[in-house]
XYZ file of C-alpha atoms in Angstrom:
596
model
C 0.000 0.000 0.000
C 1.290 3.459 -0.935
C 1.787 5.930 1.845
C -0.965 8.487 2.479
C 0.215 12.098 2.529
C -2.163 14.167 4.659
C -0.115 17.363 4.901
C 2.700 18.551 2.666
C 5.008 21.529 2.882
C 6.134 23.766 0.035
C 9.211 25.953 0.474
C 9.382 28.976 -1.816
C 6.241 30.657 -3.178
C 7.381 32.098 -6.464
C 5.481 31.229 -9.647
C 6.527 27.582 -9.431
C 6.061 27.118 -5.700
C 2.660 28.822 -5.626
C 1.582 26.614 -8.533
C 2.632 23.474 -6.634
C 0.689 24.642 -3.588
C -2.376 25.041 -5.818
C -1.962 21.536 -7.257
C -1.990 19.931 -3.810
C -4.779 22.090 -2.383
C -6.973 21.494 -5.469
C -6.674 17.765 -4.775
C -7.706 17.912 -1.134
C -4.242 17.888 0.456
C -3.493 20.306 3.302
C -0.457 22.464 2.582
C 1.925 24.434 4.765
C 3.291 27.134 2.440
C 6.553 28.638 3.680
C 8.521 31.728 2.714
C 11.544 33.542 4.112
C 9.763 36.780 5.103
C 6.335 38.330 5.541
C 6.791 40.325 2.326
C 7.662 37.231 0.290
C 4.802 35.348 1.920
C 2.287 37.999 0.857
C 3.641 37.919 -2.688
C 3.147 34.159 -2.723
C -0.377 34.474 -1.342
C -1.184 37.064 -4.033
C 0.173 34.755 -6.757
C -2.024 31.882 -5.567
C -5.059 34.138 -5.162
C -4.588 35.561 -8.662
C -4.310 32.095 -10.202
C -7.412 30.734 -8.483
C -9.419 33.896 -9.208
C -8.562 33.550 -12.911
C -9.683 29.923 -12.805
C -13.030 31.039 -11.339
C -13.408 33.767 -13.979
C -12.804 31.208 -16.730
C -15.355 28.806 -15.255
C -12.726 26.180 -14.437
C -13.207 26.443 -10.681
C -16.331 27.184 -8.645
C -16.164 29.944 -6.030
C -16.860 27.403 -3.277
C -14.034 25.197 -4.555
C -11.673 28.167 -4.578
C -12.594 29.056 -1.008
C -12.103 25.444 0.128
C -8.772 25.346 -1.704
C -7.513 28.501 0.019
C -8.679 27.177 3.395
C -6.378 24.174 2.997
C -3.304 26.395 2.782
C -1.495 27.543 5.918
C 0.856 30.414 5.020
C 3.849 30.590 7.352
C 7.253 32.254 7.663
C 10.214 30.005 8.477
C 11.055 26.325 8.051
C 10.127 25.434 11.631
C 6.462 25.407 10.520
C 7.187 22.153 8.651
C 7.816 19.990 11.728
C 4.717 17.825 11.232
C 4.406 17.444 7.431
C 4.712 14.104 5.603
C 6.425 15.530 2.492
C 8.286 18.752 1.745
C 8.842 20.100 -1.784
C 11.465 22.803 -2.154
C 10.926 25.327 -4.973
C 13.534 28.037 -4.367
C 15.928 29.554 -6.976
C 18.318 27.211 -8.795
C 21.404 27.672 -6.605
C 22.988 24.532 -5.186
C 24.368 26.130 -2.007
C 20.951 27.627 -1.184
C 19.167 24.314 -1.689
C 21.755 22.446 0.364
C 21.322 24.877 3.270
C 17.549 24.476 3.129
C 17.752 20.672 3.039
C 20.151 20.595 5.981
C 17.662 22.672 7.962
C 14.694 20.551 6.817
C 16.592 17.462 7.940
C 16.773 19.010 11.426
C 13.179 20.265 11.532
C 11.119 17.500 9.910
C 9.981 14.167 11.291
C 12.397 11.265 10.667
C 9.964 9.664 8.214
C 9.281 12.847 6.188
C 10.226 12.659 2.509
C 12.288 15.627 1.330
C 11.834 16.560 -2.333
C 13.335 19.170 -4.640
C 11.643 20.698 -7.663
C 15.009 21.438 -9.290
C 15.010 21.336 -13.070
C 18.756 20.994 -13.569
C 20.770 20.614 -10.370
C 21.973 17.289 -8.998
C 19.420 15.748 -6.638
C 22.270 13.623 -5.269
C 24.337 16.684 -4.342
C 21.295 18.189 -2.629
C 20.547 14.950 -0.763
C 24.003 14.663 0.848
C 23.302 17.814 2.858
C 20.952 15.616 4.960
C 21.364 12.565 7.168
C 18.580 10.847 5.206
C 19.666 10.833 1.515
C 17.595 7.687 0.980
C 14.477 9.812 1.636
C 15.414 12.590 -0.777
C 13.908 12.634 -4.272
C 13.313 15.015 -7.168
C 9.700 15.913 -8.005
C 10.002 18.197 -11.019
C 6.734 19.933 -11.860
C 6.395 21.961 -15.073
C 5.185 25.531 -15.313
C 2.305 26.311 -14.913
C 2.035 23.465 -12.411
C -1.806 23.441 -12.159
C -2.057 22.970 -15.953
C 0.928 20.881 -17.033
C 0.343 17.146 -16.694
C 3.933 15.939 -16.513
C 6.014 15.334 -13.395
C 9.571 14.015 -13.606
C 10.284 11.804 -10.574
C 14.063 11.793 -10.101
C 15.627 9.052 -8.010
C 19.250 9.052 -6.877
C 21.347 5.894 -6.518
C 20.356 5.734 -2.821
C 16.701 6.836 -2.963
C 14.563 4.154 -1.315
C 12.316 2.144 -3.637
C 9.444 2.744 -1.183
C 9.945 6.498 -1.470
C 9.826 6.285 -5.271
C 6.661 4.159 -5.154
C 4.972 6.525 -2.679
C 5.748 9.566 -4.829
C 4.540 7.847 -8.009
C 1.249 7.031 -6.278
C 0.994 10.647 -5.110
C 1.443 11.899 -8.686
C -1.422 9.672 -9.792
C -3.593 11.059 -6.991
C -2.793 14.574 -8.224
C -3.888 13.645 -11.760
C -0.360 13.915 -13.129
C 1.551 11.636 -15.498
C 4.902 10.761 -13.964
C 8.071 9.548 -15.625
C 10.638 8.083 -13.248
C 14.275 8.629 -14.157
C 17.707 8.692 -12.578
C 19.621 11.796 -11.541
C 21.195 13.219 -14.692
C 21.702 16.816 -15.827
C 18.500 18.254 -17.279
C 16.549 15.025 -16.742
C 14.463 14.321 -19.893
C 12.602 17.463 -20.918
C 15.222 20.111 -20.176
C 18.066 18.016 -21.558
C 16.240 17.863 -24.901
C 14.572 21.277 -24.817
C 17.487 23.500 -23.859
C 19.910 22.166 -26.464
C 17.322 23.190 -29.070
C 16.707 26.590 -27.447
C 20.436 27.289 -27.205
C 20.884 26.370 -30.879
C 18.121 28.838 -31.789
C 19.891 31.606 -29.825
C 23.109 30.831 -31.705
C 21.228 31.013 -35.002
C 19.859 34.443 -34.075
C 23.236 35.599 -32.762
C 24.837 34.717 -36.103
C 22.148 36.810 -37.858
C 21.160 33.790 -39.860
C 17.495 34.736 -39.551
C 15.392 37.259 -37.644
C 13.840 36.449 -34.277
C 10.376 36.611 -35.863
C 11.311 34.228 -38.666
C 12.995 31.713 -36.344
C 9.950 31.634 -34.078
C 7.441 31.514 -36.940
C 9.375 28.695 -38.603
C 9.213 26.423 -35.560
C 5.582 27.216 -34.764
C 4.289 26.815 -38.309
C 6.737 24.177 -39.515
C 6.623 21.911 -36.443
C 3.344 22.843 -34.763
C 5.081 23.963 -31.562
C 3.069 26.115 -29.135
C 5.781 28.805 -29.019
C 8.856 29.740 -30.981
C 12.199 29.145 -29.218
C 13.107 32.788 -28.610
C 9.656 33.705 -27.289
C 9.867 30.640 -25.040
C 13.265 31.763 -23.738
C 11.692 35.114 -22.830
C 8.907 33.299 -20.974
C 11.284 31.020 -19.059
C 13.617 33.915 -18.236
C 17.016 34.306 -19.825
C 18.778 34.158 -16.455
C 17.009 30.893 -15.624
C 17.830 29.499 -19.064
C 21.479 30.469 -18.670
C 21.718 28.747 -15.275
C 20.094 25.566 -16.601
C 22.355 25.444 -19.665
C 25.476 26.178 -17.647
C 24.607 23.460 -15.129
C 23.883 20.909 -17.866
C 27.124 21.801 -19.640
C 29.202 21.312 -16.497
C 27.346 18.195 -15.297
C 26.595 16.618 -18.657
C 30.038 15.893 -20.043
C 30.645 19.423 -21.410
C 28.567 18.887 -24.527
C 28.925 22.054 -26.599
C 25.221 21.870 -27.437
C 24.626 22.986 -23.836
C 27.386 25.600 -23.633
C 25.355 28.823 -23.273
C 25.492 30.988 -26.390
C 27.637 34.092 -25.695
C 24.697 36.353 -26.552
C 22.698 34.772 -23.730
C 25.292 35.728 -21.115
C 25.528 39.247 -22.515
C 21.760 39.731 -22.339
C 21.590 38.457 -18.760
C 24.425 40.797 -17.744
C 22.569 43.685 -19.394
C 19.394 42.872 -17.426
C 17.469 41.744 -20.509
C 15.821 38.759 -18.819
C 12.690 38.309 -20.894
C 9.087 38.976 -19.956
C 9.825 39.490 -16.265
C 12.123 42.445 -16.988
C 10.047 43.767 -19.892
C 12.694 43.020 -22.477
C 14.572 39.997 -23.742
C 14.647 38.832 -27.339
C 11.425 40.845 -27.688
C 10.186 44.003 -25.970
C 7.057 43.797 -23.796
C 4.452 46.344 -22.790
C 5.766 46.298 -19.208
C 7.678 43.920 -16.919
C 5.668 40.720 -16.492
C 3.390 41.434 -19.458
C 2.965 38.854 -22.234
C 2.146 41.578 -24.791
C 4.917 42.156 -27.338
C 5.318 45.762 -28.521
C 7.314 47.027 -31.527
C 10.945 47.977 -31.004
C 13.904 48.962 -33.182
C 14.274 45.362 -34.406
C 10.648 44.871 -35.449
C 10.509 44.272 -39.230
C 8.543 46.531 -41.532
C 4.980 45.566 -42.304
C 4.830 43.127 -45.215
C 3.242 45.641 -47.605
C 5.885 48.282 -46.912
C 8.726 45.811 -47.171
C 7.506 44.495 -50.515
C 6.399 47.784 -52.031
C 9.423 48.131 -54.280
C 11.795 45.840 -56.097
C 9.544 42.890 -56.912
C 8.969 41.305 -60.300
C 5.491 40.680 -61.650
C 4.592 36.986 -61.451
C 1.550 35.821 -63.401
C 2.555 32.452 -64.827
C 4.336 29.716 -62.871
C 5.988 26.499 -63.994
C 6.238 23.514 -61.651
C 8.637 20.697 -62.554
C 8.116 17.310 -60.905
C 5.544 14.589 -60.407
C 5.787 13.638 -56.747
C 3.617 14.520 -53.762
C 5.348 17.843 -53.219
C 5.048 18.931 -56.849
C 1.363 17.972 -56.875
C 0.682 20.033 -53.747
C 2.572 23.059 -55.075
C 0.625 22.980 -58.353
C -2.615 23.043 -56.367
C -1.433 25.891 -54.125
C -0.492 28.161 -57.055
C -3.613 27.360 -59.081
C -5.940 28.095 -56.141
C -4.119 31.404 -55.558
C -4.959 32.574 -59.079
C -1.709 31.887 -60.929
C -1.553 30.324 -64.389
C 0.386 27.064 -63.896
C 2.350 24.916 -66.327
C 2.984 21.452 -64.885
C 5.927 19.663 -66.483
C 6.639 15.973 -65.865
C 8.748 13.310 -67.586
C 5.963 11.931 -69.751
C 2.246 11.902 -70.511
C 1.591 9.036 -68.107
C 3.083 10.931 -65.171
C 1.203 14.084 -66.192
C -2.056 12.134 -66.127
C -1.290 10.855 -62.610
C -0.436 14.334 -61.338
C -3.598 15.724 -62.930
C -5.706 13.058 -61.277
C -4.032 13.681 -57.901
C -4.699 17.429 -58.117
C -8.348 16.816 -59.083
C -8.791 14.381 -56.188
C -7.342 16.870 -53.703
C -9.493 19.739 -54.998
C -12.599 17.535 -54.864
C -11.831 16.734 -51.223
C -11.737 20.485 -50.588
C -15.199 20.819 -52.081
C -16.578 17.908 -50.025
C -15.138 19.433 -46.831
C -16.671 22.822 -47.617
C -13.283 24.549 -47.963
C -13.666 25.193 -51.682
C -16.646 25.898 -53.908
C -17.216 23.901 -57.096
C -16.626 27.089 -59.103
C -13.300 27.711 -57.356
C -12.293 24.110 -58.040
C -13.152 24.380 -61.716
C -11.377 27.734 -62.030
C -8.232 26.322 -60.408
C -8.186 23.338 -62.756
C -8.749 25.637 -65.702
C -5.564 27.537 -64.876
C -3.352 24.431 -65.152
C -1.658 23.320 -68.368
C -0.253 19.781 -68.389
C 2.983 19.172 -70.258
C 5.865 16.733 -70.614
C 8.182 19.262 -72.271
C 10.457 21.772 -70.530
C 10.224 24.065 -73.579
C 6.688 24.957 -72.484
C 8.306 26.949 -69.647
C 9.772 29.485 -72.072
C 7.296 32.228 -71.151
C 6.701 31.632 -67.418
C 7.702 34.194 -64.767
C 8.657 31.725 -62.045
C 9.784 28.085 -62.134
C 9.517 25.920 -59.030
C 11.569 22.712 -59.212
C 10.298 19.788 -57.111
C 12.186 16.775 -58.438
C 14.153 14.074 -56.605
C 16.670 15.179 -53.915
C 19.767 14.401 -55.964
C 22.122 17.261 -56.681
C 23.190 16.004 -60.109
C 19.554 15.788 -61.252
C 18.730 19.280 -60.000
C 21.872 20.815 -61.530
C 21.109 19.274 -64.910
C 17.545 20.572 -64.740
C 18.613 24.109 -63.818
C 21.150 24.132 -66.638
C 18.319 23.286 -69.044
C 16.023 25.913 -67.513
C 18.805 28.468 -67.940
C 18.743 27.862 -71.689
C 14.947 27.677 -72.061
C 13.548 30.374 -69.774
C 13.309 34.065 -70.637
C 15.540 36.661 -68.941
C 14.306 37.822 -65.520
C 12.492 34.608 -64.593
C 12.862 33.542 -60.967
C 14.195 29.983 -60.663
C 13.315 28.282 -57.366
C 14.263 24.932 -55.877
C 12.221 23.200 -53.181
C 15.209 21.294 -51.808
C 15.076 20.635 -48.067
C 18.716 19.659 -47.609
C 20.935 20.364 -50.625
C 22.968 23.595 -51.055
C 20.969 26.045 -53.143
C 24.164 27.723 -54.352
C 25.256 24.488 -56.064
C 22.024 24.512 -58.034
C 22.292 28.241 -58.760
C 25.817 27.944 -60.163
C 24.588 25.425 -62.742
C 23.022 28.473 -64.426
C 24.390 31.685 -65.888
C 21.963 33.677 -63.718
C 22.616 32.757 -60.048
C 21.157 36.096 -58.915
C 17.748 34.841 -60.087
C 17.891 31.561 -58.124
C 16.321 31.125 -54.688
C 15.154 28.308 -52.459
C 11.407 27.945 -51.798
C 11.136 25.124 -49.296
C 7.460 24.190 -48.978
C 6.408 21.810 -46.220
C 4.375 18.677 -46.820
C 1.427 18.673 -47.435
C 1.905 21.951 -49.314
C -1.820 22.878 -49.555
C -2.124 22.706 -45.750
C 1.216 23.674 -44.226
C 1.415 27.484 -43.869
C 5.221 27.818 -43.908
C 7.704 28.390 -46.733
C 11.428 28.824 -46.077
C 12.873 31.383 -48.510
C 16.543 30.486 -48.900
C 18.920 33.192 -50.131
C 22.360 32.291 -51.439
C 25.235 34.767 -51.416
C 24.423 35.352 -55.117
C 20.619 35.776 -54.770
C 19.600 39.355 -55.626
C 17.480 41.472 -53.292
C 14.881 41.718 -56.085
C 14.639 37.920 -56.357
C 14.273 37.541 -52.603
C 11.609 40.263 -52.412
C 9.716 38.635 -55.277
C 9.778 35.279 -53.465
C 8.393 36.924 -50.336
C 5.624 38.598 -52.323
C 4.679 35.293 -53.963
C 4.497 33.537 -50.585
C 2.255 36.303 -49.267
C -0.103 35.960 -52.257
C -0.218 32.192 -51.669
C -1.402 32.876 -48.122
C 1.813 31.383 -46.742
C 4.222 32.739 -44.139
C 7.608 33.127 -45.791
C 10.644 33.082 -43.489
C 13.963 34.233 -44.915
C 17.223 32.451 -44.115
C 20.664 31.811 -45.538
C 21.824 28.872 -47.601
C 22.992 26.572 -44.825
C 22.280 22.898 -44.256
C 18.841 22.325 -42.761
C 17.794 25.974 -43.167
C 15.828 26.940 -40.015
C 13.391 24.129 -39.249
C 15.470 21.045 -39.985
C 18.603 22.586 -38.483
C 16.784 23.065 -35.165
C 14.503 20.014 -35.265
C 16.783 17.141 -36.206
C 19.571 17.665 -33.645
C 16.824 17.594 -30.989
C 15.538 14.311 -32.433
C 19.091 12.966 -32.527
C 19.567 13.933 -28.865
C 16.449 11.936 -27.996
C 17.858 8.855 -29.781
C 21.103 9.229 -27.822
C 19.114 9.402 -24.580
C 17.305 6.163 -25.465
C 20.565 4.579 -26.600
C 22.088 5.335 -23.178
C 19.142 3.507 -21.526
C 18.350 6.645 -19.554
C 14.636 6.347 -20.273
C 12.151 4.560 -22.523
C 10.826 5.827 -25.844
C 7.351 6.103 -24.301
C 8.528 8.168 -21.333
C 10.634 10.459 -23.516
C 7.640 11.020 -25.797
C 5.403 11.675 -22.775
C 7.935 14.140 -21.375
C 8.059 16.262 -24.514
C 4.320 16.161 -25.216
C 3.107 16.742 -21.667
C 6.028 18.788 -20.347
C 6.678 21.008 -23.370
C 3.381 20.918 -25.269
C 4.869 19.317 -28.387
C 2.255 17.817 -30.750
C 4.297 14.610 -31.094
C 7.069 12.997 -29.088
C 10.466 12.652 -30.790
C 10.109 8.912 -31.471
C 6.583 9.282 -32.824
C 7.878 11.984 -35.142
C 10.943 10.004 -36.241
C 8.758 7.057 -37.206
C 6.483 9.367 -39.224
C 9.305 11.211 -40.996
C 11.218 7.998 -41.677
C 14.426 6.990 -39.952
C 16.314 6.914 -43.253
C 15.223 10.460 -44.096
C 16.120 11.604 -40.578
C 19.542 9.978 -40.767
C 20.271 11.579 -44.150
C 19.375 15.048 -42.837
C 21.422 14.558 -39.663
C 24.420 13.442 -41.710
C 24.151 16.565 -43.895
C 24.034 18.787 -40.804
C 27.061 17.059 -39.304
C 29.081 17.177 -42.529
C 28.479 20.893 -43.001
C 28.721 22.162 -39.412
C 31.238 19.585 -38.062
C 29.690 19.952 -34.617
C 30.462 16.791 -32.570
C 27.029 16.921 -30.935
C 25.421 16.637 -34.383
C 27.028 13.291 -35.200
C 24.197 10.825 -35.950
C 23.369 8.541 -33.015
C 24.732 5.020 -33.704
C 21.332 3.552 -32.770
C 19.698 5.549 -35.580
C 22.263 4.256 -38.070
C 21.821 0.654 -36.879
C 18.031 0.776 -37.194
C 18.267 2.152 -40.737
C 20.788 -0.539 -41.670
C 18.388 -3.169 -40.299
C 15.571 -1.822 -42.474
C 13.589 -0.382 -39.539
C 12.584 2.873 -41.239
C 9.435 3.792 -39.315
C 5.803 3.580 -40.312
C 6.528 3.109 -43.992
C 8.407 -0.162 -43.302
C 6.114 -1.256 -40.454
C 8.764 -0.873 -37.791
C 11.014 1.872 -36.490
C 11.318 2.784 -32.846
C 7.964 1.068 -32.460
C 6.328 -1.907 -34.157
C 3.523 -0.552 -36.360
C 2.420 -3.923 -37.731
C 0.475 -4.658 -34.535
C -1.557 -1.487 -34.572
């Protein structure tokens, strides 16, 4: 039988601590809430009151429930108030010496059988536990912010934590309506170890002026379905907090350069640019603590103003290719009012592409997203061809053929001879260098990358990839076209992975390395990222959907170009691909899909 916790203590009533108090009190557990001073205690009380009042206003909590919740909380100053609790959770700032002092005092104050827990997100639970005479009763209980909403709790056991303590805490998490993942004491645990490498990489990308803050954040939200972009999320977390977590993981986690804080991060913290809480971080906010972003000197011009001059008129578009991506791009341009010439390698392929476009448009009609007239008009704008010469009078060519550089270079050389002067030549490559394709022509200034995401009719993002030879006019024209298509175009340089893949796939690779090290299971890692970070899919779900072979190829390209040791493909990923375990398409990847 699991132990019954009748009264718990919470030390530290900042945002996190007050949220933990609310979680326990909402679930009928009496709480002794402790702060260091009367002033801090009143701040904590106000935080809890504000949270519960908002829940009442939103209809998520009845007034009587709120009053009963508040009645369960005993606000006190000083650790001595915790002498009779069954469990204490510490939620003070992430400083090891501070936590050790608190745990030494809790060890003196609390009953011998009291479990002592830390909510640390990055520090060593083991190092905290040795400040007590009961390290076997010390455990990590890592809630996620906001604690009343987020379902995940990481239960962190040390090498000496009692099995009974772990079992009691797991049962408590279930009582609280949380999903727990139990792991050993390692820097960053699951969620932060995977999340902060990605966030740090995004800061480095911004620091290098590879893309704007707005474009980096839009790319990850629209391209991956994430709830927030990485730089906006850093502002929410707090840049000082992020720096401390990264620095701790770097020092404790084998000095992986992926976790070495980006120099810009340290500079911003030193300058007091801490994110939302200070009113300015990567973005500027209406006031300290406000979530409302206001324009500043780095805010880009409105789209209309930015595109007012220097764009070429695009009326007729050629699309070369017969695969899924080409089919989707044809549909997107035709629905947006462009005349489209579809070119494939033969009449049979043209017929298949035509049928696929018709089927997709008909589905739009059935679902009420397209009228029959709009469907017929879109189809009427498309000309089907098997001859590149029919692209002689188009204003824009979008290439969507196989991802082989030799094939693309040969195609662009042919387009260079066939197309009229001033045409924009675009490649949809997701991994190859655009400059290599551009230099196959005599007009590299007119070549740009337009990386659509699959399925093109649905996904709202397009990465606009500029080479060092792409003209400003070509880039502006590409942005204008994306806007007319109803897509969000994000501009970046010609570097492996562009924005989305360069940030996404190292994170996926880190997850494979975590599994490979037997630190946690694929299920628990997926739970951690979905429930702890709000990701639409866990990393192993996503890898199986993308295809392990595709993922490995992208990771290899990133590693070969950037030569970053942390980007080296995980051996487990290579072994699975060699064994033919490619994900859903082969029936087995990280999971067996034949039994579903």
